Amino acid sequence: MTAIEVRGVSKSYRRYTRQRFGTLKSALLTGSLGGSLRPEQSREVLHDVSFEVPRGRTMGLIGRNGSGKSTLLKLIAGIGRPTAGAIRVEGRVSALIELGAGFHPEISGRENVFINGMMLGLSRKEVAERFDDMVAFAELEEFIDAPVKTYSSGMYVRLGFAVAIHVNPDVLLVDEVLAVGDEAFTHRCLDKFAELRRHGKTVLLVTHALDLVTRFCDEALWLDDGRVREQGDPKRVVDAYLLDVSAADARALAEADRRAAGSSLSAPRGAAGEPPGDMFQASEGRWGSREVEIVSVRLAGADGTETQVVRTGEPLTVTLGVRAHAPVTDVVFGVGIFSADGTCCFGTNTSIDGGLGGTLSGEGEVTFAVERLDLIAGAYKLDVAVHREDGAPYDYHRLLHSFRVTSDRRDVGLFRPPHRWRFAGATSR
């Protein structure tokens, strides 16, 4: 049996304009005091969205900020009406959609619990019977008689969630509230979700915690710019979403690099700054004599295509397009990898690694290949350089090239060495 049915739902909002209403004459002619909205006067947040959630199932709703997830959840909760389409929900609905929604800041947590419980369909007697369990779940015994305006954001969420789940809903709607709670509270929420599932309840969860979607949800739906992009198996939908995010991330990083380095890469020969005394303390920039120039920098991932986003543990190649204005024999190429906070993760050059040898003349390419990039997820910057053996720079690009490492894991630090765990004795499996 279907618990939530969404059919062809669209939602538009009026853009802000100085003249909100038409003239009386236009209102009489159109039959509408506000007049018909022209396309430039409205913004469509949802467009022809359709899906179903069977009873007893948990669906994760994912997508970028501004994709319409929260708007859709509010429409399902009955907070607003769709511009087009229809929504049907079977059973008692409990929604935790916005931090502190439904709470009056000037009155106590105790009074808010009773007001919210009755708003969600419980009698005053039923709220009283469940009151202690709600307060215990929220861990607010010491603060329950204090005004809600004195609560922290975490206390708001704990109390709101406690009320929402203790009304024994048939359908629970949750919007990103777990991001505000601490680790212990998150575990209690997940335990409650599991309990609701065991009792055949339906959960619709909006979240950016993609591991929670793949681990906990029966199905996932990806909203993109108000439209359904993918729906189905959580891992398949999450993987498709991550690929799209990575592609967009790569385009954004490439554009940022072009803006940062474009003027430097096209600068005339000899337009060089003075190299800093301490390279690790230098800010981004470019300097050198330009007798040899780095005219392009290209990053590629495992499949060999150009990208600014790679996964931890996969290959990375950095290809430098170079130009020597006259034959040179004293030449060294170098690459340095830095974290976003400026920490040097790794640096090497062709002299350290054995040298290239020979004479460099005209145009060519130099490729630096990493078989396994075992960095943890995060943003990184590259130094690339060509210089003499004594360090005098021909062309040094300091922190002008960016890339991002993604990972399914939650490692900390900088480096993720290949590793495994071994159990013995009583802990063996």
CSV table of C-alpha atoms in Angstrom, one decimal:
chain,number,residue,atom,x,y,z
A,1,MET,CA,0.0,0.0,0.0
A,2,THR,CA,1.2,3.5,-0.8
A,3,ALA,CA,1.9,5.9,2.1
A,4,ILE,CA,3.0,8.9,0.0
A,5,GLU,CA,2.0,9.6,-3.5
A,6,VAL,CA,3.2,12.6,-5.4
A,7,ARG,CA,1.8,13.1,-8.9
A,8,GLY,CA,3.0,15.8,-11.4
A,9,VAL,CA,3.7,18.3,-8.7
A,10,SER,CA,5.1,21.7,-9.6
A,11,LYS,CA,5.6,24.7,-7.4
A,12,SER,CA,6.3,28.3,-8.4
A,13,TYR,CA,6.9,31.4,-6.3
A,14,ARG,CA,6.4,35.0,-7.2
A,15,ARG,CA,9.6,36.9,-7.7
A,16,TYR,CA,9.9,40.2,-5.8
A,17,THR,CA,8.7,43.1,-7.8
A,18,ARG,CA,7.8,46.7,-6.9
A,19,GLN,CA,4.3,46.4,-8.3
A,20,ARG,CA,2.7,43.3,-6.8
A,21,PHE,CA,-0.9,43.8,-8.0
A,22,GLY,CA,-2.2,44.9,-11.3
A,23,THR,CA,-4.7,47.7,-11.9
A,24,LEU,CA,-8.4,47.3,-11.0
A,25,LYS,CA,-9.2,47.2,-14.7
A,26,SER,CA,-6.8,44.3,-15.3
A,27,ALA,CA,-8.1,42.5,-12.2
A,28,LEU,CA,-11.7,42.7,-13.6
A,29,LEU,CA,-10.6,41.6,-17.0
A,30,THR,CA,-8.6,38.6,-15.8
A,31,GLY,CA,-10.7,37.7,-12.8
A,32,SER,CA,-7.6,37.8,-10.6
A,33,LEU,CA,-6.6,40.6,-8.2
A,34,GLY,CA,-3.0,39.6,-8.5
A,35,GLY,CA,-3.1,39.1,-12.2
A,36,SER,CA,-1.4,36.3,-14.1
A,37,LEU,CA,2.3,35.8,-13.4
A,38,ARG,CA,4.5,36.1,-16.5
A,39,PRO,CA,7.5,33.8,-16.7
A,40,GLU,CA,9.9,36.5,-15.6
A,41,GLN,CA,7.7,37.2,-12.5
A,42,SER,CA,7.9,33.7,-11.1
A,43,ARG,CA,10.5,31.1,-10.2
A,44,GLU,CA,9.6,27.4,-10.6
A,45,VAL,CA,11.1,25.5,-7.7
A,46,LEU,CA,9.6,22.1,-8.5
A,47,HIS,CA,8.7,20.9,-12.0
A,48,ASP,CA,6.4,17.8,-12.7
A,49,VAL,CA,7.7,15.7,-9.8
A,50,SER,CA,6.2,12.3,-9.4
A,51,PHE,CA,7.0,9.3,-7.1
A,52,GLU,CA,5.5,7.0,-4.6
A,53,VAL,CA,6.8,5.7,-1.2
A,54,PRO,CA,5.2,2.4,-0.1
A,55,ARG,CA,4.1,2.0,3.5
A,56,GLY,CA,6.9,0.8,5.8
A,57,ARG,CA,9.7,2.0,3.4
A,58,THR,CA,12.3,4.7,4.0
A,59,MET,CA,13.3,7.0,1.2
A,60,GLY,CA,16.2,9.4,1.1
A,61,LEU,CA,15.8,12.6,-0.8
A,62,ILE,CA,19.2,14.0,-2.0
A,63,GLY,CA,20.4,16.9,-4.2
A,64,ARG,CA,22.3,20.1,-4.1
A,65,ASN,CA,21.2,23.1,-2.1
A,66,GLY,CA,18.4,24.9,-3.8
A,67,SER,CA,17.2,21.8,-5.7
A,68,GLY,CA,13.7,21.9,-4.1
A,69,LYS,CA,14.1,19.1,-1.5
A,70,SER,CA,12.8,21.2,1.5
A,71,THR,CA,10.1,22.7,-0.6
A,72,LEU,CA,8.8,19.2,-1.6
A,73,LEU,CA,8.9,18.0,2.0
A,74,LYS,CA,6.9,21.1,3.1
A,75,LEU,CA,4.2,20.4,0.4
A,76,ILE,CA,4.0,16.7,1.6
A,77,ALA,CA,3.6,17.9,5.2
A,78,GLY,CA,0.8,20.2,4.1
A,79,ILE,CA,2.8,23.4,4.7
A,80,GLY,CA,1.7,25.1,1.5
A,81,ARG,CA,0.0,23.8,-1.7
A,82,PRO,CA,1.5,22.8,-5.0
A,83,THR,CA,1.0,25.1,-8.0
A,84,ALA,CA,0.1,22.0,-10.1
A,85,GLY,CA,-0.3,18.3,-9.4
A,86,ALA,CA,-1.5,16.4,-6.4
A,87,ILE,CA,-0.1,14.9,-3.2
A,88,ARG,CA,-1.7,12.1,-1.1
A,89,VAL,CA,-0.5,11.0,2.3
A,90,GLU,CA,-2.0,8.1,4.2
A,91,GLY,CA,-2.0,8.2,8.0
A,92,ARG,CA,-0.8,10.5,10.7
A,93,VAL,CA,2.1,12.7,9.6
A,94,SER,CA,4.8,14.0,11.8
A,95,ALA,CA,7.3,16.5,10.4
A,96,LEU,CA,10.6,17.9,11.6
A,97,ILE,CA,11.3,20.3,8.9
A,98,GLU,CA,12.9,23.5,10.2
A,99,LEU,CA,15.0,24.1,13.3
A,100,GLY,CA,12.6,25.3,16.0
A,101,ALA,CA,9.6,25.2,13.7
A,102,GLY,CA,6.4,25.3,15.9
A,103,PHE,CA,8.2,26.3,19.0
A,104,HIS,CA,7.4,29.6,20.8
A,105,PRO,CA,10.7,31.0,22.0
A,106,GLU,CA,9.2,32.9,25.0
A,107,ILE,CA,7.6,29.9,26.7
A,108,SER,CA,9.2,26.9,28.3
A,109,GLY,CA,10.2,23.6,26.7
A,110,ARG,CA,7.4,21.9,28.8
A,111,GLU,CA,4.7,24.1,27.4
A,112,ASN,CA,6.1,23.7,23.9
A,113,VAL,CA,6.0,20.0,24.1
A,114,PHE,CA,2.3,20.0,25.0
A,115,ILE,CA,1.4,22.5,22.3
A,116,ASN,CA,3.4,20.7,19.6
A,117,GLY,CA,2.1,17.3,20.7
A,118,MET,CA,-1.5,18.5,20.4
A,119,MET,CA,-0.8,20.1,17.1
A,120,LEU,CA,0.4,16.8,15.8
A,121,GLY,CA,-2.9,15.1,16.8
A,122,LEU,CA,-2.3,13.9,20.4
A,123,SER,CA,-4.7,14.6,23.3
A,124,ARG,CA,-3.4,16.5,26.3
A,125,LYS,CA,-3.6,13.2,28.3
A,126,GLU,CA,-1.6,11.3,25.6
A,127,VAL,CA,1.1,14.0,25.7
A,128,ALA,CA,1.3,13.8,29.5
A,129,GLU,CA,1.7,10.0,29.3
A,130,ARG,CA,4.6,10.3,26.8
A,131,PHE,CA,6.1,13.5,28.3
A,132,ASP,CA,8.8,11.8,30.4
A,133,ASP,CA,10.0,9.7,27.5
A,134,MET,CA,10.2,12.7,25.2
A,135,VAL,CA,12.2,14.7,27.7
A,136,ALA,CA,14.5,11.8,28.4
A,137,PHE,CA,15.1,11.2,24.7
A,138,ALA,CA,16.0,14.8,24.2
A,139,GLU,CA,18.2,14.8,27.4
A,140,LEU,CA,16.7,18.1,28.6
A,141,GLU,CA,15.5,17.2,32.1
A,142,GLU,CA,17.4,20.1,33.6
A,143,PHE,CA,16.2,22.6,31.0
A,144,ILE,CA,12.7,21.6,30.2
A,145,ASP,CA,11.2,24.5,32.3
A,146,ALA,CA,13.5,27.1,30.8
A,147,PRO,CA,12.3,29.4,27.9
A,148,VAL,CA,13.1,27.8,24.6
A,149,LYS,CA,14.8,31.0,23.4
A,150,THR,CA,17.7,30.0,25.8
A,151,TYR,CA,18.2,26.7,24.0
A,152,SER,CA,21.1,25.9,21.7
A,153,SER,CA,20.5,24.7,18.2
A,154,GLY,CA,21.2,21.2,19.3
A,155,MET,CA,18.7,21.4,22.1
A,156,TYR,CA,16.1,22.7,19.7
A,157,VAL,CA,16.6,19.7,17.4
A,158,ARG,CA,16.6,17.1,20.2
A,159,LEU,CA,13.3,18.4,21.6
A,160,GLY,CA,11.7,18.8,18.2
A,161,PHE,CA,12.7,15.3,17.2
A,162,ALA,CA,11.7,13.8,20.5
A,163,VAL,CA,8.1,15.2,20.1
A,164,ALA,CA,7.9,14.2,16.4
A,165,ILE,CA,8.8,10.5,16.9
A,166,HIS,CA,6.8,10.0,20.1
A,167,VAL,CA,3.5,11.0,18.5
A,168,ASN,CA,3.7,7.5,16.9
A,169,PRO,CA,3.4,8.8,13.3
A,170,ASP,CA,2.5,6.7,10.3
A,171,VAL,CA,4.7,8.9,8.2
A,172,LEU,CA,7.7,10.8,9.5
A,173,LEU,CA,9.2,13.6,7.4
A,174,VAL,CA,12.7,14.7,8.5
A,175,ASP,CA,14.8,17.6,6.9
A,176,GLU,CA,18.5,17.6,7.6
A,177,VAL,CA,18.1,17.8,11.4
A,178,LEU,CA,20.7,15.1,12.1
A,179,ALA,CA,23.4,17.5,10.9
A,180,VAL,CA,22.9,19.7,14.0
A,181,GLY,CA,23.0,16.9,16.6
A,182,ASP,CA,26.1,15.4,18.2
A,183,GLU,CA,27.2,11.8,17.5
A,184,ALA,CA,25.3,10.2,20.4
A,185,PHE,CA,22.1,11.9,19.4
A,186,THR,CA,22.5,10.8,15.8
A,187,HIS,CA,22.9,7.2,16.9
A,188,ARG,CA,19.7,7.5,19.0
A,189,CYS,CA,17.9,8.9,16.0
A,190,LEU,CA,19.0,6.1,13.8
A,191,ASP,CA,17.9,3.6,16.4
A,192,LYS,CA,14.5,5.2,16.4
A,193,PHE,CA,14.3,5.1,12.6
A,194,ALA,CA,15.1,1.4,12.8
A,195,GLU,CA,12.3,1.0,15.4
A,196,LEU,CA,9.8,2.9,13.2
A,197,ARG,CA,10.7,0.6,10.2
A,198,ARG,CA,10.2,-2.5,12.3
A,199,HIS,CA,6.7,-1.2,13.1
A,200,GLY,CA,5.9,-0.6,9.5
A,201,LYS,CA,6.2,3.2,9.6
A,202,THR,CA,7.2,5.3,6.6
A,203,VAL,CA,10.1,7.7,6.7
A,204,LEU,CA,11.1,10.4,4.1
A,205,LEU,CA,14.5,11.8,4.9
A,206,VAL,CA,16.1,14.9,3.3
A,207,THR,CA,19.9,14.7,4.0
A,208,HIS,CA,23.3,15.5,2.6
A,209,ALA,CA,24.7,12.5,4.6
A,210,LEU,CA,25.0,10.2,1.6
A,211,ASP,CA,26.4,7.3,3.6
A,212,LEU,CA,23.2,7.5,5.7
A,213,VAL,CA,21.1,7.1,2.5
A,214,THR,CA,23.1,4.1,1.2
A,215,ARG,CA,23.1,2.4,4.7
A,216,PHE,CA,19.7,3.2,6.0
A,217,CYS,CA,17.2,3.9,3.1
A,218,ASP,CA,15.3,1.4,1.0
A,219,GLU,CA,15.2,3.8,-1.9
A,220,ALA,CA,16.7,7.2,-2.9
A,221,LEU,CA,15.4,10.1,-5.1
A,222,TRP,CA,17.7,12.7,-6.5
A,223,LEU,CA,16.3,16.1,-7.2
A,224,ASP,CA,18.2,18.4,-9.5
A,225,ASP,CA,16.9,22.0,-10.1
A,226,GLY,CA,13.4,21.0,-9.1
A,227,ARG,CA,13.3,17.9,-11.4
A,228,VAL,CA,13.7,14.2,-10.7
A,229,ARG,CA,17.0,13.0,-12.1
A,230,GLU,CA,17.2,9.5,-10.7
A,231,GLN,CA,15.2,7.2,-8.4
A,232,GLY,CA,15.7,3.7,-7.2
A,233,ASP,CA,18.5,1.7,-5.5
A,234,PRO,CA,20.2,4.1,-3.0
A,235,LYS,CA,23.8,3.1,-4.0
A,236,ARG,CA,23.1,3.5,-7.7
A,237,VAL,CA,21.4,6.9,-7.2
A,238,VAL,CA,24.1,8.2,-4.8
A,239,ASP,CA,26.9,7.1,-7.2
A,240,ALA,CA,25.2,8.9,-10.1
A,241,TYR,CA,24.8,12.0,-7.9
A,242,LEU,CA,28.4,12.0,-6.9
A,243,LEU,CA,29.6,11.6,-10.5
A,244,ASP,CA,27.5,14.7,-11.4
A,245,VAL,CA,28.9,16.6,-8.4
A,246,SER,CA,32.4,15.7,-9.3
A,247,ALA,CA,32.0,16.8,-12.9
A,248,ALA,CA,30.5,20.2,-11.7
A,249,ASP,CA,33.3,20.5,-9.2
A,250,ALA,CA,35.9,19.8,-11.9
A,251,ARG,CA,34.4,22.5,-14.1
A,252,ALA,CA,34.4,25.0,-11.3
A,253,LEU,CA,38.0,24.3,-10.3
A,254,ALA,CA,39.1,24.5,-13.9
A,255,GLU,CA,37.4,27.9,-14.3
A,256,ALA,CA,38.9,29.1,-11.0
A,257,ASP,CA,42.4,28.0,-12.2
A,258,ARG,CA,41.9,29.8,-15.5
A,259,ARG,CA,41.0,33.0,-13.7
A,260,ALA,CA,43.9,32.7,-11.3
A,261,ALA,CA,46.6,31.7,-13.8
A,262,GLY,CA,45.2,32.9,-17.1
A,263,SER,CA,47.0,36.3,-17.1
A,264,SER,CA,50.2,34.7,-15.9
A,265,LEU,CA,50.2,32.0,-18.6
A,266,SER,CA,49.8,34.6,-21.3
A,267,ALA,CA,52.3,37.0,-19.9
A,268,PRO,CA,55.1,38.0,-22.2
A,269,ARG,CA,58.5,36.5,-21.8
A,270,GLY,CA,60.6,38.2,-19.2
A,271,ALA,CA,57.5,39.4,-17.2
A,272,ALA,CA,58.8,37.8,-14.0
A,273,GLY,CA,58.5,38.5,-10.3
A,274,GLU,CA,61.2,38.0,-7.8
A,275,PRO,CA,61.2,34.5,-6.2
A,276,PRO,CA,60.5,34.5,-2.4
A,277,GLY,CA,63.1,33.6,0.1
A,278,ASP,CA,61.1,30.8,1.7
A,279,MET,CA,59.1,29.0,-0.9
A,280,PHE,CA,56.7,27.3,1.7
A,281,GLN,CA,55.7,30.8,3.0
A,282,ALA,CA,55.0,32.2,-0.5
A,283,SER,CA,51.6,33.1,-1.6
A,284,GLU,CA,50.3,32.1,-5.0
A,285,GLY,CA,52.0,33.6,-8.0
A,286,ARG,CA,54.4,33.1,-10.9
A,287,TRP,CA,58.0,34.0,-11.4
A,288,GLY,CA,61.2,33.1,-13.3
A,289,SER,CA,63.3,34.1,-16.3
A,290,ARG,CA,61.0,32.3,-18.8
A,291,GLU,CA,63.9,31.0,-20.9
A,292,VAL,CA,61.8,27.8,-20.5
A,293,GLU,CA,58.1,28.3,-20.0
A,294,ILE,CA,55.2,26.1,-18.7
A,295,VAL,CA,52.5,27.0,-21.2
A,296,SER,CA,49.8,24.6,-20.0
A,297,VAL,CA,49.0,22.3,-17.1
A,298,ARG,CA,46.6,19.4,-17.5
A,299,LEU,CA,45.4,16.9,-14.8
A,300,ALA,CA,43.9,13.6,-15.7
A,301,GLY,CA,42.3,10.8,-13.7
A,302,ALA,CA,42.1,7.0,-14.0
A,303,ASP,CA,40.5,7.0,-17.4
A,304,GLY,CA,42.9,9.5,-18.9
A,305,THR,CA,40.4,12.3,-19.4
A,306,GLU,CA,41.1,15.8,-18.1
A,307,THR,CA,39.6,16.5,-14.7
A,308,GLN,CA,40.2,18.4,-11.5
A,309,VAL,CA,38.5,15.7,-9.3
A,310,VAL,CA,40.0,12.3,-8.5
A,311,ARG,CA,39.2,9.6,-6.1
A,312,THR,CA,41.6,8.6,-3.3
A,313,GLY,CA,43.7,5.5,-4.3
A,314,GLU,CA,43.3,6.1,-8.0
A,315,PRO,CA,45.9,7.3,-10.5
A,316,LEU,CA,46.7,11.0,-11.2
A,317,THR,CA,48.8,12.4,-14.0
A,318,VAL,CA,50.0,16.0,-14.3
A,319,THR,CA,51.1,16.9,-17.9
A,320,LEU,CA,53.1,20.1,-18.4
A,321,GLY,CA,53.2,21.7,-21.8
A,322,VAL,CA,56.6,23.3,-22.1
A,323,ARG,CA,58.4,25.6,-24.5
A,324,ALA,CA,62.2,26.3,-24.6
A,325,HIS,CA,63.0,29.5,-26.5
A,326,ALA,CA,66.6,28.3,-27.0
A,327,PRO,CA,68.2,24.9,-26.4
A,328,VAL,CA,69.0,24.3,-22.7
A,329,THR,CA,70.7,21.4,-21.0
A,330,ASP,CA,70.5,22.6,-17.4
A,331,VAL,CA,66.8,21.9,-16.7
A,332,VAL,CA,64.8,20.3,-13.8
A,333,PHE,CA,61.1,19.8,-13.6
A,334,GLY,CA,59.3,19.7,-10.2
A,335,VAL,CA,55.8,19.1,-8.8
A,336,GLY,CA,54.6,19.9,-5.2
A,337,ILE,CA,51.2,18.9,-3.7
A,338,PHE,CA,49.8,21.1,-0.9
A,339,SER,CA,46.7,20.9,1.2
A,340,ALA,CA,44.2,23.7,1.4
A,341,ASP,CA,45.8,25.1,4.5
A,342,GLY,CA,49.3,25.2,2.8
A,343,THR,CA,50.8,22.0,4.3
A,344,CYS,CA,53.2,20.4,1.9
A,345,CYS,CA,51.9,16.8,1.3
A,346,PHE,CA,54.6,15.8,-1.2
A,347,GLY,CA,57.2,17.3,-3.4
A,348,THR,CA,59.8,16.0,-5.9
A,349,ASN,CA,61.6,16.9,-9.1
A,350,THR,CA,63.4,15.2,-11.9
A,351,SER,CA,66.8,15.7,-10.3
A,352,ILE,CA,65.7,14.0,-7.1
A,353,ASP,CA,64.2,11.1,-9.1
A,354,GLY,CA,67.2,10.6,-11.4
A,355,GLY,CA,67.0,13.4,-14.0
A,356,LEU,CA,65.8,13.5,-17.6
A,357,GLY,CA,69.1,14.2,-19.3
A,358,GLY,CA,69.6,15.5,-22.8
A,359,THR,CA,68.8,18.9,-24.3
A,360,LEU,CA,65.4,20.6,-24.2
A,361,SER,CA,64.5,22.6,-27.3
A,362,GLY,CA,61.3,23.9,-28.7
A,363,GLU,CA,57.9,22.7,-27.5
A,364,GLY,CA,57.1,19.4,-25.7
A,365,GLU,CA,55.3,17.7,-22.8
A,366,VAL,CA,56.5,16.4,-19.4
A,367,THR,CA,54.2,14.0,-17.5
A,368,PHE,CA,54.3,13.4,-13.8
A,369,ALA,CA,52.3,10.1,-13.0
A,370,VAL,CA,51.1,8.9,-9.6
A,371,GLU,CA,50.0,5.3,-9.7
A,372,ARG,CA,48.0,5.6,-6.4
A,373,LEU,CA,47.0,9.0,-5.0
A,374,ASP,CA,46.6,8.0,-1.4
A,375,LEU,CA,45.4,11.4,0.0
A,376,ILE,CA,42.3,11.7,2.0
A,377,ALA,CA,39.3,13.6,0.7
A,378,GLY,CA,39.8,17.4,0.4
A,379,ALA,CA,40.9,20.3,-1.7
A,380,TYR,CA,44.6,20.5,-2.8
A,381,LYS,CA,46.9,22.9,-4.7
A,382,LEU,CA,49.8,22.2,-7.1
A,383,ASP,CA,53.1,23.8,-7.5
A,384,VAL,CA,54.7,23.1,-10.9
A,385,ALA,CA,58.1,24.4,-11.9
A,386,VAL,CA,61.0,24.2,-14.3
A,387,HIS,CA,64.3,25.5,-13.0
A,388,ARG,CA,68.1,25.1,-13.1
A,389,GLU,CA,70.0,22.5,-11.1
A,390,ASP,CA,70.9,25.2,-8.6
A,391,GLY,CA,67.3,26.2,-8.2
A,392,ALA,CA,67.2,29.3,-10.2
A,393,PRO,CA,63.7,29.4,-11.7
A,394,TYR,CA,62.9,29.5,-15.4
A,395,ASP,CA,59.1,29.3,-14.6
A,396,TYR,CA,57.6,28.7,-11.3
A,397,HIS,CA,53.8,28.4,-10.8
A,398,ARG,CA,53.0,28.7,-7.0
A,399,LEU,CA,49.6,27.3,-6.0
A,400,LEU,CA,48.0,28.2,-9.3
A,401,HIS,CA,46.4,24.8,-10.0
A,402,SER,CA,43.7,23.1,-8.0
A,403,PHE,CA,42.2,19.7,-7.7
A,404,ARG,CA,39.9,17.8,-5.3
A,405,VAL,CA,40.2,14.3,-3.9
A,406,THR,CA,37.0,12.5,-3.1
A,407,SER,CA,36.5,9.3,-1.0
A,408,ASP,CA,33.8,7.1,0.5
A,409,ARG,CA,35.7,7.0,3.7
A,410,ARG,CA,36.0,9.3,6.7
A,411,ASP,CA,39.7,9.2,7.3
A,412,VAL,CA,41.4,12.1,9.0
A,413,GLY,CA,44.9,13.6,8.4
A,414,LEU,CA,46.4,13.9,4.9
A,415,PHE,CA,47.7,10.5,3.8
A,416,ARG,CA,45.8,7.2,3.5
A,417,PRO,CA,48.3,4.4,3.3
A,418,PRO,CA,47.2,1.0,2.1
A,419,HIS,CA,46.3,-1.0,5.2
A,420,ARG,CA,44.2,-3.8,6.7
A,421,TRP,CA,43.1,-5.0,10.1
A,422,ARG,CA,43.8,-8.4,11.6
A,423,PHE,CA,42.0,-10.0,14.5
A,424,ALA,CA,43.2,-12.9,16.6
A,425,GLY,CA,42.1,-14.8,19.7
A,426,ALA,CA,38.8,-14.0,21.2
A,427,THR,CA,38.2,-11.3,18.6
A,428,SER,CA,38.8,-13.5,15.5
A,429,ARG,CA,36.0,-14.0,13.0
